[in-house]
Coordinates of C-alpha atoms and ligand atoms in Angstrom, one line a residue:
M111 CA 77.0 58.9 94.4
P112 CA 75.4 62.3 95.0
A113 CA 77.9 64.2 92.7
E114 CA 77.1 61.8 89.9
T115 CA 73.3 61.9 90.3
A116 CA 73.5 65.7 90.3
R117 CA 75.8 65.8 87.3
R118 CA 73.5 63.4 85.4
Y119 CA 70.5 65.6 86.2
A120 CA 72.4 68.6 84.8
S121 CA 73.3 66.8 81.6
Q122 CA 69.6 65.8 81.2
H123 CA 68.5 69.3 81.7
A124 CA 71.1 71.0 79.6
R125 CA 68.6 72.5 77.1
D126 CA 66.5 73.9 79.9
F127 CA 69.5 75.4 81.5
E128 CA 70.5 77.1 78.3
E129 CA 66.9 78.5 77.9
S130 CA 67.1 79.9 81.4
L131 CA 70.4 81.6 80.7
F132 CA 69.0 83.1 77.5
E133 CA 66.1 84.6 79.5
L134 CA 68.5 86.4 81.8
L135 CA 70.5 87.6 78.8
R136 CA 67.5 89.3 77.4
I137 CA 67.3 91.7 80.3
P138 CA 69.5 94.8 79.5
S139 CA 70.9 95.2 83.0
I140 CA 73.6 97.8 82.3
S141 CA 74.6 99.2 85.7
T142 CA 76.5 102.3 84.7
L143 CA 73.5 103.8 82.7
A144 CA 70.8 105.4 84.9
E145 CA 68.1 104.7 82.2
H146 CA 68.7 100.9 82.8
A147 CA 68.1 101.0 86.6
A148 CA 64.7 99.3 86.2
D149 CA 66.3 96.6 84.1
C150 CA 68.8 95.9 86.8
E151 CA 65.9 95.6 89.3
H152 CA 64.2 93.2 86.9
A153 CA 67.4 91.1 86.6
A154 CA 67.7 91.0 90.4
Q155 CA 64.0 89.9 90.7
W156 CA 64.5 87.3 88.0
L157 CA 67.5 85.8 89.7
A158 CA 65.7 85.8 93.1
S159 CA 62.8 83.8 91.5
K160 CA 65.3 81.4 89.9
L161 CA 67.0 80.8 93.3
R162 CA 63.7 80.2 95.0
E163 CA 62.6 77.8 92.2
S164 CA 65.9 75.9 92.7
G165 CA 65.2 75.3 96.3
I166 CA 67.5 78.0 97.7
E167 CA 66.1 79.5 100.9
N168 CA 65.9 83.0 102.6
V169 CA 66.1 84.6 99.2
A170 CA 66.1 88.4 99.3
V171 CA 66.5 91.3 96.9
I172 CA 68.5 93.7 99.1
T173 CA 68.0 97.3 98.2
G174 CA 70.3 100.1 99.1
P175 CA 72.4 102.7 97.3
G176 CA 72.6 101.8 93.6
R177 CA 71.5 98.5 92.2
P178 CA 70.1 95.7 94.3
L179 CA 72.0 92.7 95.7
V180 CA 70.5 89.2 95.5
Y181 CA 71.0 86.9 98.4
G182 CA 69.9 83.3 99.1
D183 CA 71.2 80.4 101.1
W184 CA 70.9 76.7 101.9
L185 CA 72.4 75.9 105.2
H186 CA 71.4 72.3 106.1
A187 CA 74.8 70.5 105.5
E188 CA 75.5 70.1 109.1
G189 CA 79.2 70.0 110.0
Q190 CA 80.2 70.9 106.4
P191 CA 81.9 74.1 105.3
T192 CA 79.9 77.2 104.2
V193 CA 80.7 78.7 100.8
L194 CA 80.0 82.3 99.9
V195 CA 79.2 82.1 96.2
Y196 CA 79.6 85.4 94.2
G197 CA 78.8 86.6 90.7
H198 CA 77.3 89.7 89.1
Y199 CA 74.2 90.2 87.0
D200 CA 75.1 93.7 85.7
V201 CA 76.7 94.1 82.3
Q202 CA 78.7 96.7 80.4
P203 CA 77.2 99.1 77.9
V204 CA 76.8 97.8 74.3
D205 CA 78.5 100.6 72.3
P206 CA 79.7 100.6 69.6
I207 CA 76.4 99.1 68.6
D208 CA 77.4 98.9 64.9
G209 CA 80.0 96.3 65.8
W210 CA 77.5 93.7 66.8
E211 CA 76.5 90.9 64.4
S212 CA 73.3 90.3 66.2
P213 CA 71.5 92.5 68.8
P214 CA 73.2 92.4 72.2
F215 CA 70.1 91.5 74.2
D216 CA 68.8 88.9 71.8
P217 CA 70.9 85.9 72.5
V218 CA 71.7 83.7 69.5
V219 CA 73.8 80.6 69.1
R220 CA 76.4 80.4 66.4
D221 CA 79.1 77.7 66.2
G222 CA 78.4 76.5 69.7
Y223 CA 78.7 80.0 71.2
V224 CA 75.9 82.0 72.7
Y225 CA 76.3 85.7 71.6
A226 CA 74.9 88.4 73.9
R227 CA 76.1 91.2 76.2
G228 CA 76.8 89.5 79.6
A229 CA 77.0 86.0 78.0
V230 CA 80.4 85.3 79.8
D231 CA 80.7 88.5 82.0
D232 CA 79.0 87.4 84.1
K233 CA 75.5 86.0 83.6
G234 CA 76.7 82.8 82.0
L235 CA 79.0 82.1 85.0
V236 CA 76.3 83.1 87.5
M237 CA 74.0 80.6 85.9
T238 CA 76.7 77.8 86.1
L239 CA 76.4 78.4 89.9
V240 CA 72.6 78.6 90.1
H241 CA 72.1 75.5 87.9
A242 CA 74.8 73.5 89.8
A243 CA 72.8 74.2 93.0
A244 CA 69.5 73.5 91.3
A245 CA 70.9 70.2 90.0
C246 CA 72.1 69.1 93.4
L247 CA 68.8 70.0 95.1
S248 CA 66.6 68.5 92.5
A249 CA 68.6 65.2 92.1
N250 CA 69.5 64.7 95.8
G251 CA 67.3 67.0 97.8
S252 CA 70.4 68.5 99.3
L253 CA 73.7 70.3 98.7
P254 CA 77.0 68.7 99.9
V255 CA 78.1 72.0 101.6
N256 CA 76.3 75.1 103.0
I257 CA 76.0 77.7 100.4
R258 CA 75.2 81.4 100.5
F259 CA 74.6 83.2 97.2
L260 CA 75.5 86.8 96.9
I261 CA 75.0 88.3 93.4
E262 CA 75.6 92.0 92.8
G263 CA 74.5 94.5 90.2
E264 CA 77.2 97.1 90.2
E265 CA 80.4 95.2 89.6
E266 CA 80.9 96.8 86.2
S267 CA 80.5 100.3 87.5
G268 CA 82.5 100.1 90.7
G269 CA 79.4 100.6 92.8
E270 CA 79.2 101.1 96.5
H271 CA 76.3 98.9 97.5
I272 CA 78.1 95.6 98.0
K273 CA 81.0 97.4 99.7
Q274 CA 78.6 98.9 102.2
F275 CA 77.0 95.5 102.7
L276 CA 80.4 93.9 103.4
R277 CA 81.6 96.7 105.6
A278 CA 78.4 96.5 107.7
G279 CA 79.3 92.9 108.5
D280 CA 75.9 91.4 107.8
E281 CA 75.5 88.0 109.5
R282 CA 74.5 86.5 106.1
L283 CA 78.2 86.8 105.1
Q284 CA 79.4 84.2 107.6
A285 CA 81.3 81.6 105.6
D286 CA 84.5 79.6 105.4
F287 CA 85.7 80.8 102.0
A288 CA 84.4 82.4 98.9
H289 CA 83.8 81.0 95.4
V290 CA 83.9 83.8 92.9
S291 CA 83.0 83.0 89.3
D292 CA 83.8 86.0 87.1
S293 CA 86.9 85.0 85.2
A294 CA 88.4 82.9 82.4
F295 CA 90.5 79.9 81.6
F296 CA 94.0 80.7 80.3
N297 CA 92.9 79.2 76.9
R298 CA 90.9 76.4 75.6
D299 CA 93.6 73.8 76.2
T300 CA 94.7 75.3 79.5
P301 CA 92.2 75.4 82.3
S302 CA 93.2 77.7 85.0
I303 CA 92.4 79.0 88.5
E304 CA 93.4 82.6 89.2
T305 CA 95.4 83.7 92.2
G306 CA 95.5 87.5 91.7
L307 CA 93.6 90.4 90.4
R308 CA 94.8 93.9 89.6
G309 CA 93.2 96.8 91.4
I310 CA 91.9 99.8 89.6
L311 CA 91.7 103.6 90.1
Y312 CA 89.2 105.2 87.7
T313 CA 89.3 109.0 87.3
E314 CA 87.9 111.8 85.3
V315 CA 90.0 114.8 84.5
K316 CA 88.1 117.9 83.4
V317 CA 89.9 120.9 81.9
T318 CA 88.2 124.3 81.2
A319 CA 89.8 126.9 79.1
N320 CA 87.1 129.4 78.0
S321 CA 83.8 130.5 79.3
H322 CA 82.0 129.4 76.1
D323 CA 82.6 127.6 72.8
L324 CA 84.5 129.7 70.2
H325 CA 84.9 129.9 66.4
S326 CA 88.3 128.4 65.6
G327 CA 88.9 130.8 62.8
Q328 CA 87.9 133.9 64.7
Y329 CA 89.8 133.1 67.9
G330 CA 92.1 130.2 67.0
G331 CA 95.8 131.0 67.6
A332 CA 95.0 133.1 70.6
A333 CA 92.3 131.2 72.3
P334 CA 93.4 128.2 74.5
N335 CA 92.0 124.9 73.3
P336 CA 91.2 122.5 76.2
L337 CA 91.4 119.5 73.9
N338 CA 94.9 120.4 72.8
S339 CA 95.9 121.1 76.4
L340 CA 94.4 117.8 77.6
A341 CA 96.3 115.9 74.9
H342 CA 99.5 117.6 76.0
L343 CA 98.8 116.8 79.6
I344 CA 98.0 113.1 78.9
A345 CA 101.1 112.8 76.8
R346 CA 103.2 113.7 79.8
L347 CA 101.6 111.2 82.2
R348 CA 103.1 108.2 80.4
D349 CA 105.4 107.6 77.4
A350 CA 104.5 105.8 74.2
E351 CA 105.5 102.4 75.6
G352 CA 103.3 102.9 78.7
I353 CA 105.9 103.7 81.3
I354 CA 104.2 106.1 83.7
S355 CA 105.9 109.3 84.8
I356 CA 103.8 110.1 87.8
P357 CA 106.4 110.7 90.7
G358 CA 106.2 107.9 93.2
F359 CA 103.8 105.8 91.1
Y360 CA 106.0 102.6 91.2
D361 CA 107.3 103.0 94.7
D362 CA 105.1 100.2 96.3
V363 CA 105.1 97.8 93.3
V364 CA 106.4 94.4 94.3
T365 CA 107.9 92.0 91.8
P366 CA 106.5 88.4 92.1
D367 CA 108.8 85.6 93.1
P368 CA 111.1 84.4 90.2
G369 CA 109.5 81.0 90.5
I370 CA 106.1 82.4 89.8
V371 CA 107.3 84.4 86.8
E372 CA 109.1 81.4 85.5
G373 CA 105.9 79.4 85.7
W374 CA 104.2 82.1 83.6
S375 CA 106.9 81.9 81.0
R376 CA 106.0 78.3 80.4
L377 CA 102.5 79.3 79.3
G378 CA 103.8 80.2 75.9
V379 CA 102.7 83.8 75.5
T380 CA 105.1 85.7 73.3
P381 CA 105.0 89.2 71.9
D382 CA 104.0 87.7 68.5
S383 CA 101.3 85.4 69.8
L384 CA 99.8 88.3 71.8
S385 CA 99.8 90.8 69.0
E386 CA 98.1 88.1 66.9
E387 CA 95.5 87.5 69.6
I388 CA 94.6 91.1 69.9
G389 CA 95.0 92.0 66.3
A390 CA 97.7 94.7 66.8
R391 CA 100.8 95.4 64.8
R392 CA 102.9 94.9 67.9
I393 CA 102.4 95.0 71.6
I394 CA 103.7 97.8 73.8
G395 CA 105.1 97.8 77.3
E396 CA 108.1 97.8 79.6
P397 CA 110.9 96.0 77.7
A398 CA 112.2 94.4 80.9
F399 CA 109.0 92.5 81.5
T400 CA 107.3 89.6 79.5
P401 CA 103.8 90.2 78.1
L402 CA 102.2 88.2 80.9
E403 CA 104.1 90.2 83.5
R404 CA 103.0 93.4 81.9
M405 CA 99.3 92.3 82.1
W406 CA 99.4 90.6 85.5
S407 CA 102.0 92.1 87.7
R408 CA 102.7 95.6 86.3
P409 CA 100.5 98.7 86.7
T410 CA 99.0 100.7 83.7
L411 CA 97.6 104.0 82.8
D412 CA 95.0 104.0 80.1
V413 CA 92.7 106.7 78.6
H414 CA 89.2 105.4 77.8
G415 CA 87.6 108.4 76.2
I416 CA 87.9 112.1 75.7
P417 CA 84.5 113.6 75.7
G418 CA 84.5 117.2 74.3
G419 CA 84.4 119.2 71.1
F420 CA 83.0 117.9 67.9
T421 CA 82.9 114.1 67.2
D422 CA 80.0 113.7 64.8
L423 CA 80.3 113.0 61.1
G424 CA 81.6 115.9 59.0
A425 CA 83.4 119.0 60.2
K426 CA 82.8 121.7 62.7
T427 CA 85.4 124.4 63.4
V428 CA 84.9 124.8 67.1
I429 CA 87.2 125.5 70.1
P430 CA 85.3 124.0 72.9
A431 CA 85.0 125.7 76.3
S432 CA 86.0 122.5 78.1
A433 CA 86.9 118.9 77.7
A434 CA 87.5 115.8 79.9
A435 CA 89.3 112.5 79.9
K436 CA 88.4 109.2 81.5
I437 CA 91.6 107.8 82.7
S438 CA 92.2 104.6 84.7
M439 CA 95.2 103.0 86.3
R440 CA 95.4 99.2 86.9
L441 CA 97.2 98.7 90.2
V442 CA 99.3 95.8 91.4
P443 CA 100.5 94.6 94.9
N444 CA 101.3 96.6 97.0
Q445 CA 99.9 99.8 95.4
R446 CA 96.9 101.4 97.2
A447 CA 94.2 103.2 95.2
E448 CA 93.9 105.9 97.8
R449 CA 97.6 106.8 97.7
I450 CA 97.8 106.5 93.9
F451 CA 94.9 109.0 93.6
E452 CA 96.9 111.5 95.6
L453 CA 99.9 111.1 93.5
F454 CA 97.9 111.2 90.3
E455 CA 96.0 114.3 91.3
R456 CA 99.2 116.1 92.2
A457 CA 100.9 115.1 89.0
V458 CA 98.0 116.2 86.9
R459 CA 97.9 119.6 88.6
E460 CA 101.6 120.1 88.1
L461 CA 101.6 119.0 84.5
A462 CA 98.5 120.9 83.4
P463 CA 99.2 123.8 81.1
S464 CA 98.6 127.2 82.7
D465 CA 95.8 128.1 80.3
V466 CA 93.3 125.6 81.7
T467 CA 91.7 125.0 85.1
V468 CA 91.7 121.4 86.1
E469 CA 89.3 119.3 88.1
V470 CA 90.3 115.7 89.1
E471 CA 87.7 113.3 90.2
Q472 CA 88.0 109.7 91.5
I473 CA 85.1 107.7 90.0
H474 CA 86.0 104.5 91.8
G475 CA 89.1 102.9 93.4
D476 CA 89.8 99.3 94.4
D477 CA 93.0 97.8 95.7
P478 CA 94.8 94.8 94.0
V479 CA 94.5 91.4 95.6
L480 CA 96.4 88.1 95.7
V481 CA 94.7 84.9 97.0
P482 CA 96.6 81.9 98.1
G483 CA 96.9 79.0 95.6
D484 CA 97.7 76.3 98.2
T485 CA 94.5 76.0 100.2
A486 CA 92.2 73.0 100.5
P487 CA 89.4 74.7 98.5
V488 CA 91.8 75.6 95.6
R489 CA 92.9 71.9 95.6
A490 CA 89.3 70.8 95.5
A491 CA 88.5 73.2 92.7
S492 CA 91.6 72.0 90.9
E493 CA 90.5 68.3 91.2
A494 CA 87.1 69.2 89.9
V495 CA 88.5 71.0 86.9
H496 CA 90.8 68.1 86.2
E497 CA 87.9 65.6 86.4
V498 CA 85.7 67.6 84.0
W499 CA 88.3 68.8 81.4
G500 CA 90.7 65.9 81.8
K501 CA 93.5 68.3 82.6
A502 CA 94.7 69.9 85.8
P503 CA 94.4 73.7 85.9
V504 CA 97.4 76.0 86.0
L505 CA 97.5 78.9 88.5
T506 CA 97.4 82.2 86.7
R507 CA 96.6 85.8 87.5
S508 CA 94.2 88.2 85.9
G509 CA 94.9 91.7 84.7
G510 CA 91.2 92.6 85.4
S511 CA 89.6 93.6 88.7
I512 CA 86.7 92.2 90.8
P513 CA 86.4 94.8 93.5
V514 CA 84.6 92.6 96.0
V515 CA 87.5 90.1 96.3
G516 CA 89.8 92.5 98.2
L517 CA 87.0 93.3 100.6
I518 CA 86.2 89.6 101.1
Q519 CA 89.8 89.2 102.2
E520 CA 90.1 92.3 104.2
R521 CA 86.7 92.6 105.8
L522 CA 85.6 89.0 106.1
G523 CA 89.0 87.5 106.5
L524 CA 88.2 84.8 103.9
D525 CA 90.2 83.2 101.1
T526 CA 88.7 83.2 97.7
V527 CA 88.7 80.6 94.9
L528 CA 88.7 82.5 91.6
L529 CA 87.1 79.9 89.2
G530 CA 85.5 81.1 86.0
Y531 CA 85.0 79.4 82.6
G532 CA 85.4 82.2 80.0
L533 CA 87.9 81.9 77.2
P534 CA 90.2 84.4 75.5
G535 CA 88.3 85.8 72.5
D536 CA 85.0 86.0 74.4
N537 CA 84.9 89.7 73.7
L538 CA 84.3 90.9 77.3
H539 CA 83.2 94.6 77.3
A540 CA 83.3 94.6 73.5
P541 CA 80.8 93.9 70.6
N542 CA 79.9 90.2 70.0
E543 CA 80.5 89.1 73.6
R544 CA 80.0 85.3 73.7
F545 CA 80.3 82.2 75.8
L546 CA 81.1 78.7 74.6
L547 CA 78.1 76.6 75.6
D548 CA 80.4 73.6 76.1
Q549 CA 82.2 75.7 78.8
F550 CA 78.8 76.6 80.3
H551 CA 77.8 73.0 80.7
K552 CA 81.2 71.9 81.8
G553 CA 81.2 74.8 84.3
I554 CA 77.9 73.5 85.8
Q555 CA 79.5 70.0 86.1
A556 CA 82.7 71.5 87.6
N557 CA 80.8 73.5 90.2
I558 CA 78.9 70.3 91.3
E559 CA 82.2 68.4 91.5
F560 CA 83.9 71.2 93.4
W561 CA 81.3 71.5 96.1
H562 CA 81.2 67.7 96.6
R563 CA 85.0 67.6 96.9
L564 CA 84.9 70.1 99.8
T565 CA 83.4 67.6 102.3
Ligands
BES211 N1 84.9 89.8 84.8 C1 85.6 91.0 84.8 C2 87.0 90.9 85.4 C3 87.9 90.1 84.6 C4 88.4 90.6 83.4 C5 88.4 88.8 85.0 C6 89.2 89.8 82.6 C7 89.2 88.1 84.2 C8 89.6 88.6 83.0 C9 84.9 92.0 85.6 O1 83.5 92.0 85.4 C10 85.3 93.4 85.2 O2 85.3 93.7 84.0 N2 85.6 94.2 86.2 C11 85.9 95.6 86.0 C12 85.9 96.2 87.3 C13 85.9 97.7 87.4 C14 84.9 98.3 86.5 C15 85.7 98.1 88.8 C16 87.2 95.7 85.3 O3 88.2 95.0 85.5 O4 87.3 96.7 84.5
ZN212 ZN1 82.6 90.4 85.3

């Protein structure tokens, strides 16, 4: 049986596959920092070589605005479906660097986990796809379905390159459905397939109060302080529980069917279990909604950083000339990023104290997306997961965002299977990011099974 021979090949080459993942993890491909542009290029070239070595054809590093895309295909499974396989090679910045127990770009294995930036988000998952294809091609000389790889380098920074590529309708995008691997199981005992992602609107609000920095003793009391004004403004955008006061913000929010919410309630997440998981005294949020609803089907407004003034060790008595806040909103069906930006900008201007001038910039914006859970590809993925983990997956949603999925639906008209093998506690976007190697190897097995069950 071809699936079995490929799976056996993958088991026999498990150590080589780990080594190859570690090589990719050593490349610091942080997309949001301009000084790492060459590292992104390096990661793209590395992946292109890996795909070629694996027997994937028509491999190309596609340059354009921002970081390169990597494409490759294998289209010899006549009469079989074509799968557009997606992942991203770019990673988040590593700060705060002091929080890491080992250097972020020097992968090390501790207790069965590989620790490195990008281990699970998303290089580890990208390599479950690449190695699955390599195992099929090496063991059988063929793949059971036609496959097109599309790996991007700006997922973490909301970049435009892949969006332009999709909008341009390149013929290399012709497929029957997409297989996106950039997500996690619900927990170690509960494999899952996701059916929805939140959208995101990421903004920067800059306030300017004075033409230059001032001594806070000399002028304080009379001089406006942009940091105080910004704090005041932010405090009026949402209350302490997270309920957002922007007029019209909730107008287009739809509540999922009661049956779906009921299914989530059986997953056993309580306020106590969640506060324990995240190490908080208590969770916050809208009292009328369960913790999972708050994270999967309700929108948010979060501040990520407030650059400005003095933040070094020690003390400096300054009133800065200006300050800024990075603020994002997670969006849910049927909110639209474009509309929410208009509402946000208007509210910020109205709420801003009169002593500051305000600039509101949209850094990126992506709509939320739901994907159907009752398609033949989702059933095939579900069977594959059942086979490898011995348990059928549950259908969940994610509170995170993967911008390309909305475009795959809208522009290409394709359904997506959201199948990723991370686990809670993998520290995405945080120090000590990790990926359980057992999940890595099972992920390779599951991808092989999945593709074989599509025929
Ligand atoms: N892999 C994540 C998305 C994700 C997060 C899926 C948590 C499942 C659980 C992805 O790489 C990511 O972080 N996306 C960004 C997108 C944004 C910067 C446009 C996000 O959600 O913040
Ligand atoms: Zn990711």
